[in-house]
Coordinates of C-alpha atoms in Angstrom, one line a residue:
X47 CA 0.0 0.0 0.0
X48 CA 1.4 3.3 -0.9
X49 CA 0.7 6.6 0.8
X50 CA 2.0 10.1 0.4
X51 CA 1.2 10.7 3.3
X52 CA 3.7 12.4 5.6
X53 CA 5.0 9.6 8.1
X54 CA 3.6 10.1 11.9
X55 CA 6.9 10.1 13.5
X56 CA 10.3 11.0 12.1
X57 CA 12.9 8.5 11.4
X58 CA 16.1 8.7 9.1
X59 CA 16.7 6.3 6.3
X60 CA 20.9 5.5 7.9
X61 CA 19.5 4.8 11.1
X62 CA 16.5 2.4 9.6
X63 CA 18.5 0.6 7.6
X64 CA 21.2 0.0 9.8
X65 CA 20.8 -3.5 11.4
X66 CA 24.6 -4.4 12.6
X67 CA 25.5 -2.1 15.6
X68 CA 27.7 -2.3 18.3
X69 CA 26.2 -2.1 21.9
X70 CA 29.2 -0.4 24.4
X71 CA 28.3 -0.4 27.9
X72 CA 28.2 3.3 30.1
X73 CA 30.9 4.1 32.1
X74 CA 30.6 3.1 36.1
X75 CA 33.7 3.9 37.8
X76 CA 37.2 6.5 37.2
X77 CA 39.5 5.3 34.4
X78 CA 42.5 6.8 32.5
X79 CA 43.5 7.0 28.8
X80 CA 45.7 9.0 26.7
X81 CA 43.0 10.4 25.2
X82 CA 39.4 10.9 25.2
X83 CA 37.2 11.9 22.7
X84 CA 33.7 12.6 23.7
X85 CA 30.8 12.4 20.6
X86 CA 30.2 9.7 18.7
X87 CA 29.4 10.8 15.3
X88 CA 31.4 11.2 12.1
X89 CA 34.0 13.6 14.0
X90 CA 34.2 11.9 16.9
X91 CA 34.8 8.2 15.3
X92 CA 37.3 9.4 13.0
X93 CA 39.5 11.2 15.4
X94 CA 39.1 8.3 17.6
X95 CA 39.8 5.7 14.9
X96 CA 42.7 7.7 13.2
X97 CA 44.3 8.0 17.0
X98 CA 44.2 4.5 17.8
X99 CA 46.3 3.7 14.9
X100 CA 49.1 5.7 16.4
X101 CA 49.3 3.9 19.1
X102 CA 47.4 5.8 21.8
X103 CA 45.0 4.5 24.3
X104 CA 41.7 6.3 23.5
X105 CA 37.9 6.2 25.3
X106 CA 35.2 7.4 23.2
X107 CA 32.8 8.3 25.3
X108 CA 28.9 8.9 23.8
X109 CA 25.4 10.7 25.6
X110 CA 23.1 8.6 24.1
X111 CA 24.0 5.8 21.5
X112 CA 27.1 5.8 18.7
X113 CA 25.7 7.1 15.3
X114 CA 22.6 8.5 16.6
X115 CA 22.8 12.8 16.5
X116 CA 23.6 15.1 13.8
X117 CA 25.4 12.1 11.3
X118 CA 22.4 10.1 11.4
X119 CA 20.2 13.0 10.1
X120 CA 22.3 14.0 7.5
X121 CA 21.5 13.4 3.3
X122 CA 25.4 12.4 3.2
X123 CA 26.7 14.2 0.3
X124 CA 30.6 13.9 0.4
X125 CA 31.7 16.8 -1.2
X126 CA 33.6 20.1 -1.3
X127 CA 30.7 21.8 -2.6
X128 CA 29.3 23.7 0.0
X129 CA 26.7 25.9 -1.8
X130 CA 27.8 29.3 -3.4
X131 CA 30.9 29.8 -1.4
X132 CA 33.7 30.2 -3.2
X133 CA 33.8 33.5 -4.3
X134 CA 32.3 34.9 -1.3
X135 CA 35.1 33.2 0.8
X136 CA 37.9 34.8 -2.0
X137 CA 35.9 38.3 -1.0
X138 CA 35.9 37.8 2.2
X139 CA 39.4 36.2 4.0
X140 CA 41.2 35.7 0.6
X141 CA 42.6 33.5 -2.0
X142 CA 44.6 31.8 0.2
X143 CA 42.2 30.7 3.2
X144 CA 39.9 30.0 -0.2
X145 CA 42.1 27.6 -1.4
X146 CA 43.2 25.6 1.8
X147 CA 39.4 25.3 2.8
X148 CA 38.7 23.6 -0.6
X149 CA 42.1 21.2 -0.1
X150 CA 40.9 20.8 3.2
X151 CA 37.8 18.8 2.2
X152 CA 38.8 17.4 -1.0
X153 CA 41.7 15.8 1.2
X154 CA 38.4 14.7 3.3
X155 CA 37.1 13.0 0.5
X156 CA 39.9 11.4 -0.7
X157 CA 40.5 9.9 2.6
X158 CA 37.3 8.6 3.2
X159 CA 37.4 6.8 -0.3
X160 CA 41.0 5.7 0.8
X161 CA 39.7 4.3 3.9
X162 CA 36.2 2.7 2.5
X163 CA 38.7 1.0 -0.6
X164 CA 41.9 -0.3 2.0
X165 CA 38.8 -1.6 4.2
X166 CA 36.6 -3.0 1.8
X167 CA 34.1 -1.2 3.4
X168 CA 30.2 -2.3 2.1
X169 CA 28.7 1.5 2.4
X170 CA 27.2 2.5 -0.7
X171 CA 29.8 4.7 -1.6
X172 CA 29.5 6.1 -5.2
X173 CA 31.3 9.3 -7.5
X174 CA 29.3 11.9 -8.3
X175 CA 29.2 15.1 -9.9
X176 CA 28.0 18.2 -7.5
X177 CA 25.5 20.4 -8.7
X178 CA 24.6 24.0 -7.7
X179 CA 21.7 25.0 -9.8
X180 CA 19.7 28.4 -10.2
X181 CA 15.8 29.2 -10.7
X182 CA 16.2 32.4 -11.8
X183 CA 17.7 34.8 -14.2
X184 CA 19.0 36.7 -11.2
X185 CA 21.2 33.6 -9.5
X186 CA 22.9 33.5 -13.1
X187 CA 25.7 36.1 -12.3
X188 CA 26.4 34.7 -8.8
X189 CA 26.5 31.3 -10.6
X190 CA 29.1 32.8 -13.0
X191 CA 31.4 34.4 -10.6
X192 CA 31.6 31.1 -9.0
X193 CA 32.6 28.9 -11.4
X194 CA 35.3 31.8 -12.2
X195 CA 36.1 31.2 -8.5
X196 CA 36.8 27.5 -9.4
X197 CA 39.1 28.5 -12.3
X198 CA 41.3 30.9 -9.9
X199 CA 41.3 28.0 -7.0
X200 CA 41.9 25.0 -9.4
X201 CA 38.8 23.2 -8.6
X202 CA 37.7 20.7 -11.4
X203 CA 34.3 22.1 -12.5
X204 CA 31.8 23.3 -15.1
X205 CA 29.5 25.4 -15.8
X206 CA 26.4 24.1 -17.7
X207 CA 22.9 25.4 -18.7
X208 CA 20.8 22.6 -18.1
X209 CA 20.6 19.7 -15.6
X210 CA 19.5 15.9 -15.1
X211 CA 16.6 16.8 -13.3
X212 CA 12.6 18.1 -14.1
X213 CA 13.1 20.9 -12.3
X214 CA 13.6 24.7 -12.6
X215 CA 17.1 25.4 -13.4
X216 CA 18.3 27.7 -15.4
X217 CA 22.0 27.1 -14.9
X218 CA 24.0 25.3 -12.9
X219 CA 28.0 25.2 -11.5
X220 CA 29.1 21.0 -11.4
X221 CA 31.8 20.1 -9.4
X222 CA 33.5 17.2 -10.4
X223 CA 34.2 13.9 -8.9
X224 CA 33.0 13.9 -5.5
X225 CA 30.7 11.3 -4.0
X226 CA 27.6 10.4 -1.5
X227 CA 27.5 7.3 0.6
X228 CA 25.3 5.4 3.8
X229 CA 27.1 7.5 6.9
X230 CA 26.5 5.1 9.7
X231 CA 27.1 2.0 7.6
X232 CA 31.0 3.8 6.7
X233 CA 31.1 4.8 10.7
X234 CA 29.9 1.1 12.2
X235 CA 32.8 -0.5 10.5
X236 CA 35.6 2.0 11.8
X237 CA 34.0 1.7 15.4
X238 CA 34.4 -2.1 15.1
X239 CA 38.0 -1.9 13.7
X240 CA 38.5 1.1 16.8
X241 CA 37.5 -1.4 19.6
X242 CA 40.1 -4.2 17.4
X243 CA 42.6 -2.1 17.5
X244 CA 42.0 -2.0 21.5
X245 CA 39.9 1.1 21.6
X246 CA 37.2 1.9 24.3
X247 CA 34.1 2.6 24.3
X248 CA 31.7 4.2 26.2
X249 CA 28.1 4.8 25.7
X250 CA 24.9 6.3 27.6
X251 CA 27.6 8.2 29.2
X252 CA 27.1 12.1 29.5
X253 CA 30.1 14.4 29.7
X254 CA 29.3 17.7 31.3
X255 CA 32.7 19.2 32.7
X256 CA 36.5 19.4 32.1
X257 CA 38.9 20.3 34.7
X258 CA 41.6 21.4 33.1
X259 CA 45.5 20.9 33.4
X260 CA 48.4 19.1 32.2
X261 CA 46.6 16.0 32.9
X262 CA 43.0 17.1 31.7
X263 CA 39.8 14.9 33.6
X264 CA 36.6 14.8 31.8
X265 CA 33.9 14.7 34.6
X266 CA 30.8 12.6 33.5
X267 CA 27.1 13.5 34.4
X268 CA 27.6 10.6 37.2
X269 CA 30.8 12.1 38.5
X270 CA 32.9 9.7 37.3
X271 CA 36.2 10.7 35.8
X272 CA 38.5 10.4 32.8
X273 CA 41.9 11.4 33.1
X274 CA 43.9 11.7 30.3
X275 CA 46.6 13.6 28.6
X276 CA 44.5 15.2 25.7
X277 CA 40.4 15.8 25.8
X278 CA 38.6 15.7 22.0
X279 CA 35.1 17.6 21.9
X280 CA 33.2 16.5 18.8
X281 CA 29.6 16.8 20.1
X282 CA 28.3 18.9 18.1
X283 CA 27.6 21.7 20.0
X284 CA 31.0 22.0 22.6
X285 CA 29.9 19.8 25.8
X286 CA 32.5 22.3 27.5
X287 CA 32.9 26.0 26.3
X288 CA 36.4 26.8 28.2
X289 CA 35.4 30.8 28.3
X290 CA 35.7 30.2 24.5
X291 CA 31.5 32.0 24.5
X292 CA 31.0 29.2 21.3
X293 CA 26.9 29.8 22.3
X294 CA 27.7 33.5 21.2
X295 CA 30.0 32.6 18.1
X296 CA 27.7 30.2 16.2
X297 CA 24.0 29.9 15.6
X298 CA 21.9 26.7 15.2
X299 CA 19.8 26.2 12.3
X300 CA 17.5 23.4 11.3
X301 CA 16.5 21.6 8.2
X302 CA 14.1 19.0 6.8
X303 CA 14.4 16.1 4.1
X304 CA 11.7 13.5 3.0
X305 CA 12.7 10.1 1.8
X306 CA 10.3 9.4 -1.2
X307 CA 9.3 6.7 -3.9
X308 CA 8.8 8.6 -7.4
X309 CA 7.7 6.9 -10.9
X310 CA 10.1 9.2 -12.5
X311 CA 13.9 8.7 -13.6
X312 CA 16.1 9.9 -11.5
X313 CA 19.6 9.5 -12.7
X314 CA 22.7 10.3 -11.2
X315 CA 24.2 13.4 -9.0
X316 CA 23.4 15.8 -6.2
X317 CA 21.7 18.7 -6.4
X318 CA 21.5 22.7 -4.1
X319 CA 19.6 25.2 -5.4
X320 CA 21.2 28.3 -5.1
X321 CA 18.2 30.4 -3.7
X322 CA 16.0 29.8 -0.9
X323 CA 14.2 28.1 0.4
X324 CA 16.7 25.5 -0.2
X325 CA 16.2 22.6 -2.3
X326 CA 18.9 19.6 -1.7
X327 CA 18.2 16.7 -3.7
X328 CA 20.4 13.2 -4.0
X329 CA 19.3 9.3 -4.5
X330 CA 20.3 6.3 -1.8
X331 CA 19.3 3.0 -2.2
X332 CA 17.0 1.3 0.0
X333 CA 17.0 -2.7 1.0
X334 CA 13.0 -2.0 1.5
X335 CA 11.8 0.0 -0.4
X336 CA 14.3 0.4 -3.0
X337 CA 15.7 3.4 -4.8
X338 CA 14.7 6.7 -2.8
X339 CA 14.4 10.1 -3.4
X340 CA 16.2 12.7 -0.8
X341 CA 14.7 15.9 -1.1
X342 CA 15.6 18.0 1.8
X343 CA 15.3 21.9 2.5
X344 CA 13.5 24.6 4.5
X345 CA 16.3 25.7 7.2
X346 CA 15.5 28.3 9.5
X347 CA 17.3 28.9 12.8
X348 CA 16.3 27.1 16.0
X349 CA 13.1 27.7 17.6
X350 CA 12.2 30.2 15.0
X351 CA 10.2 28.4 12.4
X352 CA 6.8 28.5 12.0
X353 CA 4.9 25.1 12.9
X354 CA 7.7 22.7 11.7
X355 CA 5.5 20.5 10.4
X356 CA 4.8 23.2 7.6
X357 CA 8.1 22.7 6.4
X358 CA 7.9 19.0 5.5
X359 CA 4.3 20.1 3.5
X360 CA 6.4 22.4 1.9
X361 CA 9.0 20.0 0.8
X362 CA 5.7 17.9 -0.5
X363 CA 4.1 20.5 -2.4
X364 CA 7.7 20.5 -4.2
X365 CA 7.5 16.7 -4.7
X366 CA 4.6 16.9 -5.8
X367 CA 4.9 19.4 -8.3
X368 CA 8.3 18.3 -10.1
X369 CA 8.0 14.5 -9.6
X370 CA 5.4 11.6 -10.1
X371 CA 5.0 10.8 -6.0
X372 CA 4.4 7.9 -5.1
X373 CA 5.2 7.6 -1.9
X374 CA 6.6 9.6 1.2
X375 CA 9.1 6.6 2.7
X376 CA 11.0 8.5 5.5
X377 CA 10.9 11.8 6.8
X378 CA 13.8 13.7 9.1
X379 CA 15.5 16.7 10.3
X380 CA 18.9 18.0 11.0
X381 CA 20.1 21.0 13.4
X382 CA 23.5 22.5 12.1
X383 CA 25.8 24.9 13.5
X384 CA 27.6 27.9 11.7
X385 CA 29.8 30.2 12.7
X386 CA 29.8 33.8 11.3
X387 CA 32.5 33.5 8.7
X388 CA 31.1 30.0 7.9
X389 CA 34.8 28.2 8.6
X390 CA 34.3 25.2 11.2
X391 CA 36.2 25.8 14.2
X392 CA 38.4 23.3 14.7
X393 CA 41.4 23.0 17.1
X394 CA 42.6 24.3 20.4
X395 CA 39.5 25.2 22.8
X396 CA 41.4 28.3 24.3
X397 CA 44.8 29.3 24.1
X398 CA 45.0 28.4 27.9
X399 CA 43.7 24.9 27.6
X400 CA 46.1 23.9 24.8
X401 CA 45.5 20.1 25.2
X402 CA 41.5 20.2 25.0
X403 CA 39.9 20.7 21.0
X404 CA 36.6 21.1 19.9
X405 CA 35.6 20.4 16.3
X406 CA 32.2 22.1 15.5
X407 CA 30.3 24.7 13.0
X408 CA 30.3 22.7 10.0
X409 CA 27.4 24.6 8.4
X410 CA 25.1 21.2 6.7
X411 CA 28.4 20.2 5.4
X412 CA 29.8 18.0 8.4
X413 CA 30.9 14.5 6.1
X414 CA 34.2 16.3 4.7
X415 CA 34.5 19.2 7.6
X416 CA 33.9 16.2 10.0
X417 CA 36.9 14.1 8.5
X418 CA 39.3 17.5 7.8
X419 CA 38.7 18.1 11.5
X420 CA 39.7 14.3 13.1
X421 CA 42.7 14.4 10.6
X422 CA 44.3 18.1 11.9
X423 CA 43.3 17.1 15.4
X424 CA 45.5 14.3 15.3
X425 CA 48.5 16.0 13.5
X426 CA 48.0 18.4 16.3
X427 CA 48.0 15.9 18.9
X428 CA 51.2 14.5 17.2
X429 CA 52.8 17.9 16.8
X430 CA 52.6 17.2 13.2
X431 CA 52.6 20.8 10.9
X432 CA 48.7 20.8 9.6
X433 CA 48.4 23.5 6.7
X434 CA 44.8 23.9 7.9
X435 CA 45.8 24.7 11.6
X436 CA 45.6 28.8 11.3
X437 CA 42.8 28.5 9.1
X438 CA 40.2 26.3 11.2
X439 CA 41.9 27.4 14.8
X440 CA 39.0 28.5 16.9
X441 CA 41.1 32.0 18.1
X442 CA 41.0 33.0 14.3
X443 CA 41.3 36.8 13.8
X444 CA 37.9 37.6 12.1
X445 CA 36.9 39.9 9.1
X446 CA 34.2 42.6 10.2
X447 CA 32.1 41.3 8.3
X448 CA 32.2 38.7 10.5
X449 CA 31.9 40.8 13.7
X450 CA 28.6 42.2 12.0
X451 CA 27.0 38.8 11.7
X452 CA 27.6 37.6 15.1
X453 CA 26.5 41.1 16.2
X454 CA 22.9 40.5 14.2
X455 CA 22.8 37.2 15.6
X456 CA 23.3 38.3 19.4
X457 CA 20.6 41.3 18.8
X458 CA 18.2 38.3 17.3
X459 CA 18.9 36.2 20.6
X460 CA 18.2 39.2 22.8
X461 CA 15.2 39.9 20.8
X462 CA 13.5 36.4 21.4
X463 CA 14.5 36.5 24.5
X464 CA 12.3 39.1 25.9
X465 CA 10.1 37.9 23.4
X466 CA 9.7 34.5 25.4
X467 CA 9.2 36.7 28.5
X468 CA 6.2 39.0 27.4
X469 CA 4.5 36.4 25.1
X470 CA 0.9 36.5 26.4
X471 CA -0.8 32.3 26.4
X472 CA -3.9 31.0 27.1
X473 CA -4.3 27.9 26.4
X474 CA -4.8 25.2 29.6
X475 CA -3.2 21.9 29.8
X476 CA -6.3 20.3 29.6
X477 CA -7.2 21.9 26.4
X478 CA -4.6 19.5 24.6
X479 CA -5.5 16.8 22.4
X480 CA -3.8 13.3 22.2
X481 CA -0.2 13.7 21.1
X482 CA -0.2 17.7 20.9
X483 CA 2.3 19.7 22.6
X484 CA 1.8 23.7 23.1
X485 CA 3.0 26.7 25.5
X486 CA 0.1 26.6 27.8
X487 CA -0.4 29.0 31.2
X488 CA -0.1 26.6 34.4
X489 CA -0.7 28.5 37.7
X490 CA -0.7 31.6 36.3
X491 CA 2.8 31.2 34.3
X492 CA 4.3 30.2 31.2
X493 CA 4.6 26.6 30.7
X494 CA 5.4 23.6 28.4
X495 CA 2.9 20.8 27.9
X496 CA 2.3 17.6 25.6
X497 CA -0.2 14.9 26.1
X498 CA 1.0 12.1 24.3
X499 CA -1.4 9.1 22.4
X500 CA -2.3 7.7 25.4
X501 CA -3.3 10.8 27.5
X502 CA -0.3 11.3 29.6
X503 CA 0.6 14.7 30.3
X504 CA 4.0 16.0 30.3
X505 CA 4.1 19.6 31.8
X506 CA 7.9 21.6 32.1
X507 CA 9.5 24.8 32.8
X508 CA 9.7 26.7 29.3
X509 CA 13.2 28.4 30.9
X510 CA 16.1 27.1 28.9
X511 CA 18.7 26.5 31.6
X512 CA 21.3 27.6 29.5
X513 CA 20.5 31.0 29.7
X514 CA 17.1 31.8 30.5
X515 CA 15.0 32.4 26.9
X516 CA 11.8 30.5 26.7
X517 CA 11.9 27.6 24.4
X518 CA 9.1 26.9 22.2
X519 CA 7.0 23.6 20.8
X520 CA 8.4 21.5 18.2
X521 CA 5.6 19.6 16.9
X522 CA 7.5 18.1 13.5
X523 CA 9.9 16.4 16.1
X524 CA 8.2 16.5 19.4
X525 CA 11.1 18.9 21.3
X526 CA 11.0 21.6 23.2
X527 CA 13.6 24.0 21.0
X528 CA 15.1 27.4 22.3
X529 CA 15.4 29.9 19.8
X530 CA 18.1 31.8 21.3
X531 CA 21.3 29.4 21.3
X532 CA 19.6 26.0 19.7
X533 CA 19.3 23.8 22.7
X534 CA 16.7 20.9 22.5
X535 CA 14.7 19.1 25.3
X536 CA 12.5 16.0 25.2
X537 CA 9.1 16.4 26.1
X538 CA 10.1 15.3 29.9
X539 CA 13.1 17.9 29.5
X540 CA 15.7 15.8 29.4
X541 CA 18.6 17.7 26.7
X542 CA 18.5 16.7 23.3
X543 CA 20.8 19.1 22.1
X544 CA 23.4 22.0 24.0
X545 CA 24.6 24.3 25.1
X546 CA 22.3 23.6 28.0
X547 CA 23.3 20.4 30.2
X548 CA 20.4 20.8 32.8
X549 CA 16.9 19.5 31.9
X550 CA 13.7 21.5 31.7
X551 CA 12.3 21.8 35.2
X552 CA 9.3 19.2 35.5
X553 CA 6.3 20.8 37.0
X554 CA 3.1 19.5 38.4
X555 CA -0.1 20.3 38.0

C-alpha cells in the first residue's frame, strides 16, 4: 500500500537501515586513557579511529547511543561543494584561506574513499558530480562568478545550462568527482576496527565538565572521571565551552528532508539550489523500499520556524509538483551549527587549555568538515605541521564582516529572549488533544505541555537553563527548542541538544 502521506513520526533512512550495531556499555567507575574523545558521530569516530592507529590508548565516550545525533540526520553528500561559497570566501578572507578550505575537504574526500577501498568497506559509496543549480535569471551572475572562483582555486568544474533533473534550473556550476554514501554504515565498521585495534568505548555516558591541566579529567554526568593527557570535543555543539563563549559565536539552524518513492527517472548526481528556500536533492538506495528520493530543504534557525511541520508540507508540495509521488518513505531533520564566517572551528578550545579541542560549526556540510577536523586534530595531537591549523583554529582573527554577523545574531537572541518573556498564552493543559504539545499558562505562568497518544501529560518549565530564553513547541519532532542558542529538550526535559546540560524543570499540575 502506498501513501503520500507524511510519516507520523520522524525517522532517518541510515538509522532504519542499519541493522549491525555495536552495543558499548556506560561508564561506572574513574579510568585513565591517553585520550578521550567525547561524541560519537562522524568527527568523533574518526578522530578516535585515526588516534588509535598511532598507538594511543583512546575512550570514546557517547550521551546517548554511537551514530545516533547530527550524522544520522544528515543526506550524506561527500563533497567540497558547499553551496555558493567560493567566491564569497575569495571576497571575504582571501585567496589563500579559499584555497586551503577547498584542499581541506577534497583531502576529506579522498581519505574517506581511501579508507572505505583499504577496508573493503560495504557503504554504498559512489562518484558523483555536484551540482549547484539556479531558478532564476538573477542567481545567473552569482553562478558565474563562482565557477570563475573555481578557475582561480583550481577546482575541477563546469559550468552548464541545463541539468539531469525536471526541475527549474536555469544554470548550474558542477563540481567534479565527488561522492555520497550510507554515513552510519561507513562509521559502524571504523568503530568495530576502533574497539580491534584495542579502543574503548563508552556509551549512555554524558560528559558535562573538564577540569583542566596538564593531565585534563573529563567529569561525566555521574561524577565519574577520565583522566587523560588530551580531551577531544566532537559533540556537536562543545559539551564544555572553556570561556571560549562558542553559544555566542555560532548559531543553530535546522532543516528538513523527506525520503520518497517517485515513478520518475532519477539519474545520477546531487543537487543545491542556489536560492532559498533550499532545495537539496540526491538518490540512496533502499533494502526495503528500494531506490529513494532525498529531497531536503526549508532551514531556518532554532526555535524560529513556523509550525515545523509546515516545512515538511512544503517540501511535498515541491515533490509533488516536479515528480510523479508515489510515496513519502521517510521523513527527518537536522540542526547545524555555523559560525559567522562559515569556517568550522576546529582546534585548540582556548589558548589556555592547549591540550583540550573542539571540532564544530560545519554549516550542513559536516561529512568532509567532520573528516578534515579528526585528521588536523591528530596531527596536532602528534605535533605534526597541519596546513589547515591557522585557518580552522577556533582564536582566528575575524573579518568585520564577520563581527557584524555575530552582532545580528546576538541582537536576534536578545530579541526572542524578551520575546519569550512578554508572550501573552492561554491555552490550559487540559485543552490539549492526544499527542499535541503547546505553551500553555499553568498557575498563572508560562509553561510547556504535551499529552502524548495515550493521554499522559507532560508539563515543564519553558526556561532554557542555558541562559534563561523561553523555548518553544516543536511539533515536526516533538522537542521543546530554544530559539536563542539552539538547545533541545524532550518532552520530559531531558537535553537533546546544547549548550544547556540541565533538563527543563518538571512541573506538576
Amino acid at each position: 500500500m502506498t501513501s503520500n502521506q507524511i510519516p507520523k513520526f520522524p525517522q532517518s533512512l541510515w538509522m532504519d537501515s542499519t541493522n549491525k550495531r555495536s552495543i558499548f556499555p556506560a561508564l561506572e567507575q574513574d579510568i585513565e586513557a591517553d585520550i578521550a574523545v567525547v561524541g560519537g558521530g562522524i568527527s568523533g569516530i574518526t578522530t578516535a579511529y585515526l588516534l588509535v592507529q598511532e598507538g594511543f590508548k583512546v575512550v570514546l565516550v557517547e550521551a546517548g547511543k554511537l551514530l545516533g545525533g547530527t550524522t544520522a540526520h544528515t543526506t550524506a553528500k561527500i563533497t567540497a561543494q558547499h553551496d555558493l561559497i567560493y567566491d564569497e570566501l575569495i571576497g571575504k578572507e582571501g585567496l589563500e584561506k579559499a584555497q586551503l578550505y577547498y584542499r581541506a575537504n577534497a583531502e576529506a574526500l579522498q581519505f574517506i574513499k581511501r579508507t572505505i577501498e583499504n577496508a573493503n568497506i560495504n557503504c554504498g559509496f559512489s562518484a558523483q558530480e555536484a551540482y549547484v543549480y539556479a531558478e532564476s535569471d538573477a542567481y545567473i551572475k552569482k553562478l558565474e562568478m563562482e565557477m570563475s572562483a573555481y578557475s582561480r582555486l583550481g577546482i575541477s568544474g563546469e559550468y552548464v545550462e541545463r541539468i539531469p533533473l525536471q526541475v527549474p534550473a536555469k544554470a548550474a556550476v558542477i563540481m567534479h568527482e565527488q561522492a555520497q554514501f550510507h554515513p552510519l554504515q561507513y562509521l559502524s565498521a571504523l568503530v568495530d576496527k576502533f574497539a580491534e585495534l584495542g579502543g574503548i568505548v563508552y556509551e549512555n555516558t554524558t560528559a558535562v565538565d573538564v577540569k583542566t591541566g596538564s593531565t585534563p579529567e573529563v567529569i561525566t554526568s555521574q561524577d565519574h572521571r577520565i583522566k587523560c593527557k588530551h580531551v577531544v570535543s566532537c559533540t556537536h555543539f562543545p559539551f564544555y565551552d572553556g570561556l571560549g563563549f562558542y553559544f555566542a559565536r555560532m548559531h543553530a539552524d535546522r532543516s528538513y528532508v523527506l525520503g520518497l518513492r517517485v515513478t520518475d527517472h532519477v539519474g545520477e548526481g546531487m543537487y543545491l539550489s542556489a536560492e532559498d528556500p533550499k532545495r537539496s536533492m540526491r538518490c540512496a538506495e533502499s533494502v526495503e523500499h528500494g531506490k529513494l528520493l532525498l529531497l531536503g530543504g526549508q532551514s531556518h534557525k532554532t526555535g524560529q520556524g513556523v509550525c515545523t511541520i509546515n516545512h515538511y508540507e512544503e517540501l511535498k508540495r515541491y515533490a509533488e509538483k516536479y515528480f510523479q509521488l508515489e510515496e513519502i518513505v521517510y521523513r527527518w531533520s537536522a540542526q547545524d551549527l555555523a559560525t559567522g564566517d562559515q569556517i568550522p572551528f576546529i582546534g585548540r578550545i582556548t589558548a589556555t587549555s592547549p591540550n583540550v579541542y573542539i571540532a564544530t560549526g560545519y554549516r550542513k556540510w559536516g561529512m568532509t568538515n567532520g573528516t578534515a577536523a579528526a585528521l588536523l586534530i591528530r596531527d596536532m595531537i602528534l605535533n605534526k605541521e597541519n596546513a589547515y591549523e591557522d585557518l580552522f583554529a577556533p582564536s582566528r582573527s575575524i573579518s568585520a564582516g564577520t563581527i557584524k554577523n555575530l552582532i545580528v545574531d546576538n541582537i536576534d537572541v536578545a530579541k526572542h529572549l524578551i520575546a519569550g518573556k512578554l508572550e501573552m498564552v492561554n491555552k490550559r493543559p487540559e485543552d490539549l488533544a492526544l499527542d499535541e504539545g503547546s505553551v500553555v499558562r499553568l498557575h498563572g505562568k508560562r509553561a510547556g505541555a504535551y499529552k502524548d497518544s495515550e493521554g499522559k501529560l507532560y508539563l515543564v518549565d519553558t526556561t532554557c537553563t542555558h541562559m534563561g530564553c523561553e523555548v518553544e513547541w516543536n511539533n515536526g519532532d516533538r522537542t521543546w527548542d530554544c530559539p536563542c542558542h539552539g538547545s533541545r529538550f524532550s518532552v520530559s526535559g531531558d537535553v537533546i541538544e546544547g549548550p544547556a546540560e540541565e533538563p527543563l524543570i518538571v512541573l506538576r499540575t
